[in-house]
Structure formats: structure tokens, C-alpha cells
Amino acid sequence: MEMVKTAVVGASGYSGEELVALLARHPRVEIVALTSRQSAGETVAQVFPRMAGSAIAELKFIEPSVEALERSGAETVFLALPHGLAAEFAGPLRLAGRQVVDLSADFRLKSPEVFAEFYGERHPAPDLLAQSVYALPEILGHDALKGAGLLACPGCYPTSILVPLIPLLRRRLLDPASLVINSQSGVSGAGRKADAALLFAECNESLRAYGAPKHRHLSEIEQELSSAAGCAVTATFTPHLVPVTRGMISTIVATPVDGADAELVETVWREAYRGRSFVRVVSHLPDSKHVTKTNFIDIAVREDKRTGRLLLFSALDNLGKGAASQAVQAFNLSQGWDETLGLV
């Protein structure tokens, strides 16, 4: 069985670590390079003790450079880097004919002007935006990612919001001007970095909103919602930090159109996601503990008959379906494989 040689840039972060663990047990992947400035020269087992005894336990991290990645023979390179840094690698790697699977925000937006508005800086590689594919598998369909050379994997908040909303907006079941979204994320969503606000003593026994009213992820949320609705969508979005390591839930309030109710919403969801392995329409209110360390997203709906509104709920793992495992799912489809390969 032919194996695809892969590399992970930024492999020592939280999403990077999750990605390495998934790729290491993937039946069609050979990891040939892992990069990390902080961990260069150390083995996988030294940096990730849980992977001692694995096939890549003695593989050493290297300094990140395009030249080193090319020498490794990697055919697909996963970029688990902060925004702005990924573009430094994506351009040269694409010119060298490598497939790039990017977990950062660098190529999710189609407009460099919107990127500048939300990220406060010029886009580092605007010429690559046209070739990037917004790699949310359930929205694109099974075949849309096949052969894609630059996969822009969605963020965790957008995934939790777009999966429940897009099929409903496509069917014109919701008033697109009525969307109010509140999301809660585990602390690992901020990444593995030294930040006083993320210390245990600051986060434990603490619930707080942040990034309001214009969180960076709102840009891709509105981009994809507008595409689905066929008109410009402006949503109210408030993210919150909760004192758990991983997991995410979103609650969306929307006004239905033409008598749309919970039963119709569930019917549309089941039709839209028939045959998709990782979307579960559930009868209970989604709970992060049921999706942690998986690639599942659970979605549910309730009617508020007092106010005439619909309440949509979702839960996912911010490091899984919101990052690493979704990247592997998209990669699988780009190779023409079953989307569940290495994930179930």
C-alpha cells in the first residue's frame, strides 16, 4: 500500500501534538519530518512522552525551514502555526509542488481587505488566496477537496457555528439578520504559549468573555454564512473562555422564516449530512464531554415558542474537529480516501 510522506511544521504546539499523534497511527501516512524551534534536536518521545514506543518515537525534531522540508521528501506538509507564519512556508512549498494543509487563518479568507480589517495587518501572501480551498468537509461535499493543493482548515469556533447554520441558510429557513452566537472554548484553544492570562490560577474557577465584539474568527464565519445565504450576513458573536483543557460548545439564536420549526431543522440537517460520518444530530443538548478527543460534532435544536426563536446547539473538540482531526479528515478527502481513515 502506497504511503504519503508527510511533515508537520509547528509540531510541538497543542494542535501540532494532536496532529502528530493522529498521523503516526494513520495507515496511509509516513511522517518524515517534524519541526519545532523550541524542540529541535529532541526526539518525539522526549517531547511527547505518551508517544514513547511508537514508530516515530526516535524521530528528531528539526529547525523549521522550507529547504529542510524539501530534503525530507515530504509530499504533504501540515502547517500548525500562528497566523502570519504559515504563509512564509505555504508559498515556497506550493511552488515546489508540495501539498499544504494549513491549520492557521492565513488562507481562510478570500479577501485580503477583510483579512487586514480583522487581523490588523496586510495579508502576507494574497496571491495564494485564489487557490486555497476552505476545507470544511461537510459543507463542501465528498469530492470537492480531491486533488486540492492548498487546504485552509477552518477554525474551531467557525466549525461549531457553520455546521449547524449553513444547511439552514441555504434553504432560507432563518432570517440571516437575526443571528446571535455565544461560544465557549477550553483553554487549549489559545495555544501552547506563555501568557499570564492563561495561567491555571487565572483560568481556574473563572468564566469570561473575550474578543468582543469583533473576534478574528468572525471574519470567516460571516464569509461562509454570506455565501450560504446568498446575501451579506452580519452576526453577533461572543466567545468565552471556560476552565477546561479542551472542548467547545456554541449556542445560536435565530429567527425562523415561514414557519420553520425544530422538526424541519432536524430533517434538513439529516438530509444535508446523510453519509457524513462525523456530524451527529442528537436529541439531547450537546455536551463537550461526549466529543472530546474525537472528530465528531454534535448538533441539536430547540424551539422557544415564547419568543418565536430557534435555539441551535453544537459541541466539538477544539483540538480535534476544530483543528487537527478535521485537518486529517480534509487531507483524506484530498487524497481520494475515505474521510474516516485514521480517525475512527
mmCIF file of C-alpha atoms in Angstrom:
data_model
loop_
_atom_site.group_PDB
_atom_site.id
_atom_site.type_symbol
_atom_site.label_atom_id
_atom_site.label_comp_id
_atom_site.label_asym_id
_atom_site.label_seq_id
_atom_site.Cartn_x
_atom_site.Cartn_y
_atom_site.Cartn_z
ATOM 1 C CA MET A 1 0.000 0.000 0.000
ATOM 2 C CA GLU A 2 1.460 3.338 -1.093
ATOM 3 C CA MET A 3 2.200 5.731 1.766
ATOM 4 C CA VAL A 4 2.115 9.529 1.606
ATOM 5 C CA LYS A 5 5.194 11.152 3.128
ATOM 6 C CA THR A 6 4.172 13.980 5.430
ATOM 7 C CA ALA A 7 5.722 16.643 7.619
ATOM 8 C CA VAL A 8 4.294 18.810 10.398
ATOM 9 C CA VAL A 9 5.560 22.353 10.913
ATOM 10 C CA GLY A 10 4.928 23.684 14.400
ATOM 11 C CA ALA A 11 4.565 20.163 15.719
ATOM 12 C CA SER A 12 5.157 20.943 19.395
ATOM 13 C CA GLY A 13 2.047 23.105 19.912
ATOM 14 C CA TYR A 14 -1.247 21.693 21.180
ATOM 15 C CA SER A 15 -2.755 21.276 17.715
ATOM 16 C CA GLY A 16 0.612 20.076 16.402
ATOM 17 C CA GLU A 17 0.889 17.414 19.079
ATOM 18 C CA GLU A 18 -2.630 16.201 18.341
ATOM 19 C CA LEU A 19 -1.827 16.130 14.629
ATOM 20 C CA VAL A 20 1.369 14.137 15.145
ATOM 21 C CA ALA A 21 -0.474 11.540 17.227
ATOM 22 C CA LEU A 22 -3.168 11.145 14.555
ATOM 23 C CA LEU A 23 -0.750 10.937 11.629
ATOM 24 C CA ALA A 24 1.519 8.497 13.478
ATOM 25 C CA ARG A 25 -1.253 5.899 13.531
ATOM 26 C CA HIS A 26 -2.683 6.724 10.092
ATOM 27 C CA PRO A 27 -2.458 3.632 7.848
ATOM 28 C CA ARG A 28 -1.524 5.601 4.720
ATOM 29 C CA VAL A 29 0.917 8.140 6.189
ATOM 30 C CA GLU A 30 4.659 8.115 6.797
ATOM 31 C CA ILE A 31 5.896 11.018 8.927
ATOM 32 C CA VAL A 32 9.295 12.083 7.600
ATOM 33 C CA ALA A 33 9.831 15.430 9.361
ATOM 34 C CA LEU A 34 8.611 17.347 12.399
ATOM 35 C CA THR A 35 9.724 20.904 13.038
ATOM 36 C CA SER A 36 9.902 22.966 16.205
ATOM 37 C CA ARG A 37 12.277 25.778 17.086
ATOM 38 C CA GLN A 38 11.989 25.042 20.801
ATOM 39 C CA SER A 39 12.390 21.262 20.485
ATOM 40 C CA ALA A 40 14.893 20.929 17.622
ATOM 41 C CA GLY A 41 17.306 18.061 18.297
ATOM 42 C CA GLU A 42 14.980 16.279 20.721
ATOM 43 C CA THR A 43 13.126 13.069 19.888
ATOM 44 C CA VAL A 44 9.366 12.655 19.706
ATOM 45 C CA ALA A 45 9.442 10.501 22.836
ATOM 46 C CA GLN A 46 11.308 13.218 24.734
ATOM 47 C CA VAL A 47 8.876 15.948 23.750
ATOM 48 C CA PHE A 48 5.727 13.784 23.825
ATOM 49 C CA PRO A 49 6.277 11.019 26.416
ATOM 50 C CA ARG A 50 2.900 9.491 25.561
ATOM 51 C CA MET A 51 4.395 8.507 22.183
ATOM 52 C CA ALA A 52 7.271 6.507 23.611
ATOM 53 C CA GLY A 53 7.270 3.113 21.919
ATOM 54 C CA SER A 54 5.538 4.408 18.790
ATOM 55 C CA ALA A 55 7.027 4.002 15.313
ATOM 56 C CA ILE A 56 8.260 7.621 15.369
ATOM 57 C CA ALA A 57 9.449 7.718 18.994
ATOM 58 C CA GLU A 58 13.090 8.264 17.976
ATOM 59 C CA LEU A 59 12.403 10.729 15.151
ATOM 60 C CA LYS A 60 14.117 14.029 15.968
ATOM 61 C CA PHE A 61 12.541 17.447 15.630
ATOM 62 C CA ILE A 62 14.328 19.770 13.228
ATOM 63 C CA GLU A 63 14.523 23.530 12.787
ATOM 64 C CA PRO A 64 11.733 24.792 10.527
ATOM 65 C CA SER A 65 12.858 25.696 7.020
ATOM 66 C CA VAL A 66 11.481 25.128 3.552
ATOM 67 C CA GLU A 67 14.802 23.649 2.444
ATOM 68 C CA ALA A 68 14.775 21.052 5.243
ATOM 69 C CA LEU A 69 11.196 20.108 4.423
ATOM 70 C CA GLU A 70 12.071 19.627 0.772
ATOM 71 C CA ARG A 71 15.080 17.476 1.703
ATOM 72 C CA SER A 72 12.858 15.286 3.872
ATOM 73 C CA GLY A 73 10.889 14.167 0.825
ATOM 74 C CA ALA A 74 7.564 15.227 2.326
ATOM 75 C CA GLU A 75 4.779 15.277 -0.250
ATOM 76 C CA THR A 76 2.217 16.861 2.100
ATOM 77 C CA VAL A 77 3.130 19.445 4.721
ATOM 78 C CA PHE A 78 0.788 20.300 7.587
ATOM 79 C CA LEU A 79 1.251 23.813 8.983
ATOM 80 C CA ALA A 80 0.275 24.089 12.660
ATOM 81 C CA LEU A 81 1.478 27.669 13.054
ATOM 82 C CA PRO A 82 0.091 31.021 14.209
ATOM 83 C CA HIS A 83 -1.405 33.234 11.515
ATOM 84 C CA GLY A 84 1.189 35.136 9.525
ATOM 85 C CA LEU A 85 3.859 32.463 9.884
ATOM 86 C CA ALA A 86 2.102 29.830 7.804
ATOM 87 C CA ALA A 87 2.241 31.987 4.677
ATOM 88 C CA GLU A 88 6.053 32.048 4.885
ATOM 89 C CA PHE A 89 6.060 28.296 4.257
ATOM 90 C CA ALA A 90 2.976 27.855 2.084
ATOM 91 C CA GLY A 91 4.177 29.884 -0.900
ATOM 92 C CA PRO A 92 7.572 28.212 -1.392
ATOM 93 C CA LEU A 93 6.132 24.770 -0.679
ATOM 94 C CA ARG A 94 3.400 25.199 -3.262
ATOM 95 C CA LEU A 95 5.976 26.390 -5.806
ATOM 96 C CA ALA A 96 7.928 23.218 -5.052
ATOM 97 C CA GLY A 97 4.838 21.130 -5.791
ATOM 98 C CA ARG A 98 4.049 20.138 -2.219
ATOM 99 C CA GLN A 99 0.508 19.876 -0.928
ATOM 100 C CA VAL A 100 -0.104 22.215 2.026
ATOM 101 C CA VAL A 101 -2.676 21.609 4.751
ATOM 102 C CA ASP A 102 -2.830 24.815 6.779
ATOM 103 C CA LEU A 103 -4.402 24.932 10.249
ATOM 104 C CA SER A 104 -3.835 28.687 10.622
ATOM 105 C CA ALA A 105 -6.070 31.546 9.470
ATOM 106 C CA ASP A 106 -3.769 32.688 6.664
ATOM 107 C CA PHE A 107 -5.756 31.289 3.737
ATOM 108 C CA ARG A 108 -9.312 31.010 5.038
ATOM 109 C CA LEU A 109 -10.413 34.431 3.816
ATOM 110 C CA LYS A 110 -10.808 35.241 0.142
ATOM 111 C CA SER A 111 -10.469 38.997 0.624
ATOM 112 C CA PRO A 112 -7.114 40.480 1.674
ATOM 113 C CA GLU A 113 -9.011 43.613 2.709
ATOM 114 C CA VAL A 114 -11.169 41.648 5.150
ATOM 115 C CA PHE A 115 -8.036 39.947 6.467
ATOM 116 C CA ALA A 116 -6.440 43.342 7.103
ATOM 117 C CA GLU A 117 -9.600 44.588 8.813
ATOM 118 C CA PHE A 118 -9.842 41.688 11.257
ATOM 119 C CA TYR A 119 -6.157 40.845 11.758
ATOM 120 C CA GLY A 120 -4.795 44.386 11.724
ATOM 121 C CA GLU A 121 -2.104 43.704 9.119
ATOM 122 C CA ARG A 122 -1.651 43.210 5.394
ATOM 123 C CA HIS A 123 -2.111 39.712 4.098
ATOM 124 C CA PRO A 124 1.337 38.100 3.743
ATOM 125 C CA ALA A 125 0.573 36.180 0.511
ATOM 126 C CA PRO A 126 -2.567 37.494 -1.216
ATOM 127 C CA ASP A 127 -1.658 35.773 -4.478
ATOM 128 C CA LEU A 128 -2.311 32.380 -2.856
ATOM 129 C CA LEU A 129 -5.858 33.147 -1.706
ATOM 130 C CA ALA A 130 -7.413 32.252 -5.049
ATOM 131 C CA GLN A 131 -6.015 28.705 -4.960
ATOM 132 C CA SER A 132 -6.901 27.927 -1.342
ATOM 133 C CA VAL A 133 -9.926 25.775 -0.510
ATOM 134 C CA TYR A 134 -11.889 26.420 2.691
ATOM 135 C CA ALA A 135 -11.620 22.837 3.889
ATOM 136 C CA LEU A 136 -14.766 22.227 5.921
ATOM 137 C CA PRO A 137 -15.549 18.752 4.534
ATOM 138 C CA GLU A 138 -19.226 18.538 5.432
ATOM 139 C CA ILE A 139 -20.021 21.817 3.710
ATOM 140 C CA LEU A 140 -18.010 21.142 0.551
ATOM 141 C CA GLY A 141 -19.126 17.583 -0.061
ATOM 142 C CA HIS A 142 -17.094 14.417 -0.512
ATOM 143 C CA ASP A 143 -15.434 15.230 -3.829
ATOM 144 C CA ALA A 144 -14.744 18.983 -3.642
ATOM 145 C CA LEU A 145 -11.421 18.561 -1.849
ATOM 146 C CA LYS A 146 -9.995 15.843 -4.109
ATOM 147 C CA GLY A 147 -6.649 16.939 -5.509
ATOM 148 C CA ALA A 148 -6.631 20.273 -3.662
ATOM 149 C CA GLY A 149 -3.120 21.668 -3.244
ATOM 150 C CA LEU A 150 -3.741 24.259 -0.528
ATOM 151 C CA LEU A 151 -6.259 23.330 2.155
ATOM 152 C CA ALA A 152 -7.283 26.135 4.531
ATOM 153 C CA CYS A 153 -8.705 24.310 7.540
ATOM 154 C CA PRO A 154 -11.435 26.225 9.422
ATOM 155 C CA GLY A 155 -11.031 27.432 12.979
ATOM 156 C CA CYS A 156 -12.762 25.766 15.912
ATOM 157 C CA TYR A 157 -15.335 28.490 16.529
ATOM 158 C CA PRO A 158 -16.327 28.714 12.838
ATOM 159 C CA THR A 159 -16.713 24.929 12.583
ATOM 160 C CA SER A 160 -19.027 24.835 15.597
ATOM 161 C CA ILE A 161 -21.151 27.599 14.042
ATOM 162 C CA LEU A 162 -21.088 26.839 10.311
ATOM 163 C CA VAL A 163 -22.048 23.171 10.535
ATOM 164 C CA PRO A 164 -25.445 23.849 12.157
ATOM 165 C CA LEU A 165 -26.172 27.080 10.269
ATOM 166 C CA ILE A 166 -25.149 26.608 6.634
ATOM 167 C CA PRO A 167 -27.748 23.991 5.598
ATOM 168 C CA LEU A 168 -30.495 26.134 7.138
ATOM 169 C CA LEU A 169 -29.360 29.324 5.437
ATOM 170 C CA ARG A 170 -29.085 27.523 2.113
ATOM 171 C CA ARG A 171 -32.731 26.504 2.484
ATOM 172 C CA ARG A 172 -33.730 30.050 3.572
ATOM 173 C CA LEU A 173 -35.149 28.780 6.882
ATOM 174 C CA LEU A 174 -33.602 31.518 9.037
ATOM 175 C CA ASP A 175 -33.542 35.300 8.985
ATOM 176 C CA PRO A 176 -29.816 35.953 8.339
ATOM 177 C CA ALA A 177 -30.017 39.311 10.128
ATOM 178 C CA SER A 178 -31.132 37.691 13.389
ATOM 179 C CA LEU A 179 -28.090 35.596 14.306
ATOM 180 C CA VAL A 180 -26.737 35.902 17.847
ATOM 181 C CA ILE A 181 -23.970 33.437 18.703
ATOM 182 C CA ASN A 182 -22.320 32.642 22.033
ATOM 183 C CA SER A 183 -19.478 30.123 22.164
ATOM 184 C CA GLN A 184 -17.370 28.670 24.966
ATOM 185 C CA SER A 185 -13.894 27.198 24.479
ATOM 186 C CA GLY A 186 -11.396 25.288 26.564
ATOM 187 C CA VAL A 187 -8.112 26.991 27.389
ATOM 188 C CA SER A 188 -6.063 24.914 24.922
ATOM 189 C CA GLY A 189 -7.684 26.919 22.132
ATOM 190 C CA ALA A 190 -5.289 29.758 22.931
ATOM 191 C CA GLY A 191 -2.304 27.566 22.057
ATOM 192 C CA ARG A 192 0.787 26.477 23.975
ATOM 193 C CA LYS A 193 2.335 29.796 24.887
ATOM 194 C CA ALA A 194 3.438 31.779 27.926
ATOM 195 C CA ASP A 195 0.595 34.177 28.742
ATOM 196 C CA ALA A 196 -0.286 35.329 32.243
ATOM 197 C CA ALA A 197 -3.992 35.415 31.379
ATOM 198 C CA LEU A 198 -3.853 31.679 30.636
ATOM 199 C CA LEU A 199 -2.142 30.566 33.836
ATOM 200 C CA PHE A 200 -4.013 27.988 35.910
ATOM 201 C CA ALA A 201 -4.537 30.457 38.747
ATOM 202 C CA GLU A 202 -6.114 32.925 36.300
ATOM 203 C CA CYS A 203 -8.361 30.474 34.438
ATOM 204 C CA ASN A 204 -9.404 28.088 37.194
ATOM 205 C CA GLU A 205 -12.779 28.960 38.740
ATOM 206 C CA SER A 206 -13.122 31.672 36.090
ATOM 207 C CA LEU A 207 -15.543 32.253 33.196
ATOM 208 C CA ARG A 208 -15.006 35.233 30.948
ATOM 209 C CA ALA A 209 -15.886 36.655 27.566
ATOM 210 C CA TYR A 210 -13.105 37.931 25.322
ATOM 211 C CA GLY A 211 -12.543 39.240 21.811
ATOM 212 C CA ALA A 212 -15.928 41.002 21.749
ATOM 213 C CA PRO A 213 -17.448 42.382 19.621
ATOM 214 C CA LYS A 214 -15.117 41.563 16.698
ATOM 215 C CA HIS A 215 -13.219 38.344 17.265
ATOM 216 C CA ARG A 216 -10.918 37.414 14.370
ATOM 217 C CA HIS A 217 -12.835 34.243 13.563
ATOM 218 C CA LEU A 218 -15.960 36.299 12.904
ATOM 219 C CA SER A 219 -14.460 37.203 9.516
ATOM 220 C CA GLU A 220 -14.537 33.636 8.188
ATOM 221 C CA ILE A 221 -17.857 32.942 9.906
ATOM 222 C CA GLU A 222 -19.506 35.834 8.072
ATOM 223 C CA GLN A 223 -17.753 34.971 4.810
ATOM 224 C CA GLU A 224 -19.151 31.432 4.771
ATOM 225 C CA LEU A 225 -22.587 32.379 6.126
ATOM 226 C CA SER A 226 -22.916 35.062 3.432
ATOM 227 C CA SER A 227 -22.036 32.530 0.755
ATOM 228 C CA ALA A 228 -24.683 30.126 2.065
ATOM 229 C CA ALA A 229 -27.392 32.782 2.448
ATOM 230 C CA GLY A 230 -26.736 34.488 -0.877
ATOM 231 C CA CYS A 231 -26.548 37.879 0.826
ATOM 232 C CA ALA A 232 -24.257 39.729 3.214
ATOM 233 C CA VAL A 233 -24.602 38.314 6.733
ATOM 234 C CA THR A 234 -23.530 40.268 9.814
ATOM 235 C CA ALA A 235 -23.710 38.245 13.034
ATOM 236 C CA THR A 236 -23.254 38.997 16.719
ATOM 237 C CA PHE A 237 -20.593 36.656 18.090
ATOM 238 C CA THR A 238 -19.213 36.478 21.628
ATOM 239 C CA PRO A 239 -16.577 33.869 22.541
ATOM 240 C CA HIS A 240 -15.926 32.841 26.153
ATOM 241 C CA LEU A 241 -13.068 31.084 27.931
ATOM 242 C CA VAL A 242 -14.057 28.264 30.286
ATOM 243 C CA PRO A 243 -11.783 26.416 32.739
ATOM 244 C CA VAL A 244 -11.438 23.116 30.887
ATOM 245 C CA THR A 245 -8.477 21.976 28.810
ATOM 246 C CA ARG A 246 -10.323 21.076 25.612
ATOM 247 C CA GLY A 247 -13.863 21.169 24.288
ATOM 248 C CA MET A 248 -16.197 23.770 22.797
ATOM 249 C CA ILE A 249 -19.919 24.482 22.700
ATOM 250 C CA SER A 250 -21.866 27.082 20.724
ATOM 251 C CA THR A 251 -25.408 28.359 21.225
ATOM 252 C CA ILE A 252 -27.014 30.170 18.289
ATOM 253 C CA VAL A 253 -30.243 32.175 18.496
ATOM 254 C CA ALA A 254 -32.073 32.773 15.199
ATOM 255 C CA THR A 255 -35.485 33.846 13.958
ATOM 256 C CA PRO A 256 -37.145 31.234 11.728
ATOM 257 C CA VAL A 257 -38.690 32.100 8.372
ATOM 258 C CA ASP A 258 -42.042 30.874 7.010
ATOM 259 C CA GLY A 259 -42.888 28.688 9.966
ATOM 260 C CA ALA A 260 -39.656 26.703 10.127
ATOM 261 C CA ASP A 261 -39.628 24.637 13.291
ATOM 262 C CA ALA A 262 -37.380 22.188 15.132
ATOM 263 C CA GLU A 263 -38.725 19.203 13.229
ATOM 264 C CA LEU A 264 -37.934 20.800 9.867
ATOM 265 C CA VAL A 265 -34.479 21.845 11.070
ATOM 266 C CA GLU A 266 -33.649 18.269 12.059
ATOM 267 C CA THR A 267 -34.981 16.981 8.729
ATOM 268 C CA VAL A 268 -32.787 19.430 6.795
ATOM 269 C CA TRP A 269 -29.742 18.533 8.894
ATOM 270 C CA ARG A 270 -30.236 14.809 8.346
ATOM 271 C CA GLU A 271 -30.598 15.325 4.610
ATOM 272 C CA ALA A 272 -27.556 17.623 4.415
ATOM 273 C CA TYR A 273 -25.315 15.329 6.427
ATOM 274 C CA ARG A 274 -26.527 11.941 5.234
ATOM 275 C CA GLY A 275 -23.491 9.757 4.719
ATOM 276 C CA ARG A 276 -21.191 12.080 6.659
ATOM 277 C CA SER A 277 -19.503 10.174 9.447
ATOM 278 C CA PHE A 278 -18.728 12.947 11.889
ATOM 279 C CA VAL A 279 -21.916 15.025 12.223
ATOM 280 C CA ARG A 280 -24.350 13.667 14.807
ATOM 281 C CA VAL A 281 -27.855 15.125 15.106
ATOM 282 C CA VAL A 282 -28.718 14.429 18.730
ATOM 283 C CA SER A 283 -31.878 14.730 20.823
ATOM 284 C CA HIS A 284 -30.048 15.837 23.985
ATOM 285 C CA LEU A 285 -28.370 19.195 24.452
ATOM 286 C CA PRO A 286 -24.789 18.717 23.211
ATOM 287 C CA ASP A 287 -22.135 18.282 25.877
ATOM 288 C CA SER A 288 -18.417 18.705 25.236
ATOM 289 C CA LYS A 289 -17.561 15.586 27.244
ATOM 290 C CA HIS A 290 -19.213 13.420 24.567
ATOM 291 C CA VAL A 291 -16.983 14.726 21.756
ATOM 292 C CA THR A 292 -13.630 15.365 23.456
ATOM 293 C CA LYS A 293 -10.752 13.525 21.756
ATOM 294 C CA THR A 294 -12.924 12.724 18.729
ATOM 295 C CA ASN A 295 -13.697 14.241 15.318
ATOM 296 C CA PHE A 296 -17.435 14.345 15.993
ATOM 297 C CA ILE A 297 -19.595 17.444 16.125
ATOM 298 C CA ASP A 298 -22.945 17.033 17.883
ATOM 299 C CA ILE A 299 -25.792 19.385 16.897
ATOM 300 C CA ALA A 300 -29.287 19.882 18.329
ATOM 301 C CA VAL A 301 -32.226 22.284 18.083
ATOM 302 C CA ARG A 302 -34.917 23.620 20.414
ATOM 303 C CA GLU A 303 -37.888 25.903 19.788
ATOM 304 C CA ASP A 304 -38.535 28.875 22.070
ATOM 305 C CA LYS A 305 -42.238 29.361 21.446
ATOM 306 C CA ARG A 306 -42.443 32.290 23.870
ATOM 307 C CA THR A 307 -40.123 34.379 21.715
ATOM 308 C CA GLY A 308 -40.670 32.713 18.347
ATOM 309 C CA ARG A 309 -36.977 31.916 18.006
ATOM 310 C CA LEU A 310 -34.958 28.789 17.329
ATOM 311 C CA LEU A 311 -32.036 27.744 19.518
ATOM 312 C CA LEU A 312 -29.264 25.782 17.799
ATOM 313 C CA PHE A 313 -26.559 23.999 19.780
ATOM 314 C CA SER A 314 -23.264 22.337 18.892
ATOM 315 C CA ALA A 315 -20.347 20.686 20.669
ATOM 316 C CA LEU A 316 -16.922 19.657 19.386
ATOM 317 C CA ASP A 317 -13.323 19.214 20.498
ATOM 318 C CA ASN A 318 -11.423 22.409 19.693
ATOM 319 C CA LEU A 319 -8.193 20.436 19.163
ATOM 320 C CA GLY A 320 -9.962 17.683 17.210
ATOM 321 C CA LYS A 321 -12.819 18.614 14.891
ATOM 322 C CA GLY A 322 -11.824 22.237 15.461
ATOM 323 C CA ALA A 323 -8.220 21.684 14.374
ATOM 324 C CA ALA A 324 -6.097 18.532 13.982
ATOM 325 C CA SER A 325 -8.559 15.734 13.245
ATOM 326 C CA GLN A 326 -10.542 17.931 10.853
ATOM 327 C CA ALA A 327 -7.276 18.638 9.011
ATOM 328 C CA VAL A 328 -6.697 14.891 8.689
ATOM 329 C CA GLN A 329 -10.296 14.408 7.511
ATOM 330 C CA ALA A 330 -9.808 17.060 4.811
ATOM 331 C CA PHE A 331 -6.437 15.546 3.871
ATOM 332 C CA ASN A 332 -8.077 12.125 3.485
ATOM 333 C CA LEU A 333 -10.641 13.523 1.067
ATOM 334 C CA SER A 334 -7.975 15.419 -0.883
ATOM 335 C CA GLN A 335 -6.230 12.085 -1.460
ATOM 336 C CA GLY A 336 -9.446 10.400 -2.575
ATOM 337 C CA TRP A 337 -9.640 8.220 0.551
ATOM 338 C CA ASP A 338 -12.475 7.523 2.964
ATOM 339 C CA GLU A 339 -12.804 10.545 5.256
ATOM 340 C CA THR A 340 -12.683 8.373 8.383
ATOM 341 C CA LEU A 341 -9.249 6.870 7.637
ATOM 342 C CA GLY A 342 -7.073 7.109 10.751
ATOM 343 C CA LEU A 343 -9.828 8.858 12.700
ATOM 344 C CA VAL A 344 -12.101 6.046 13.864
#
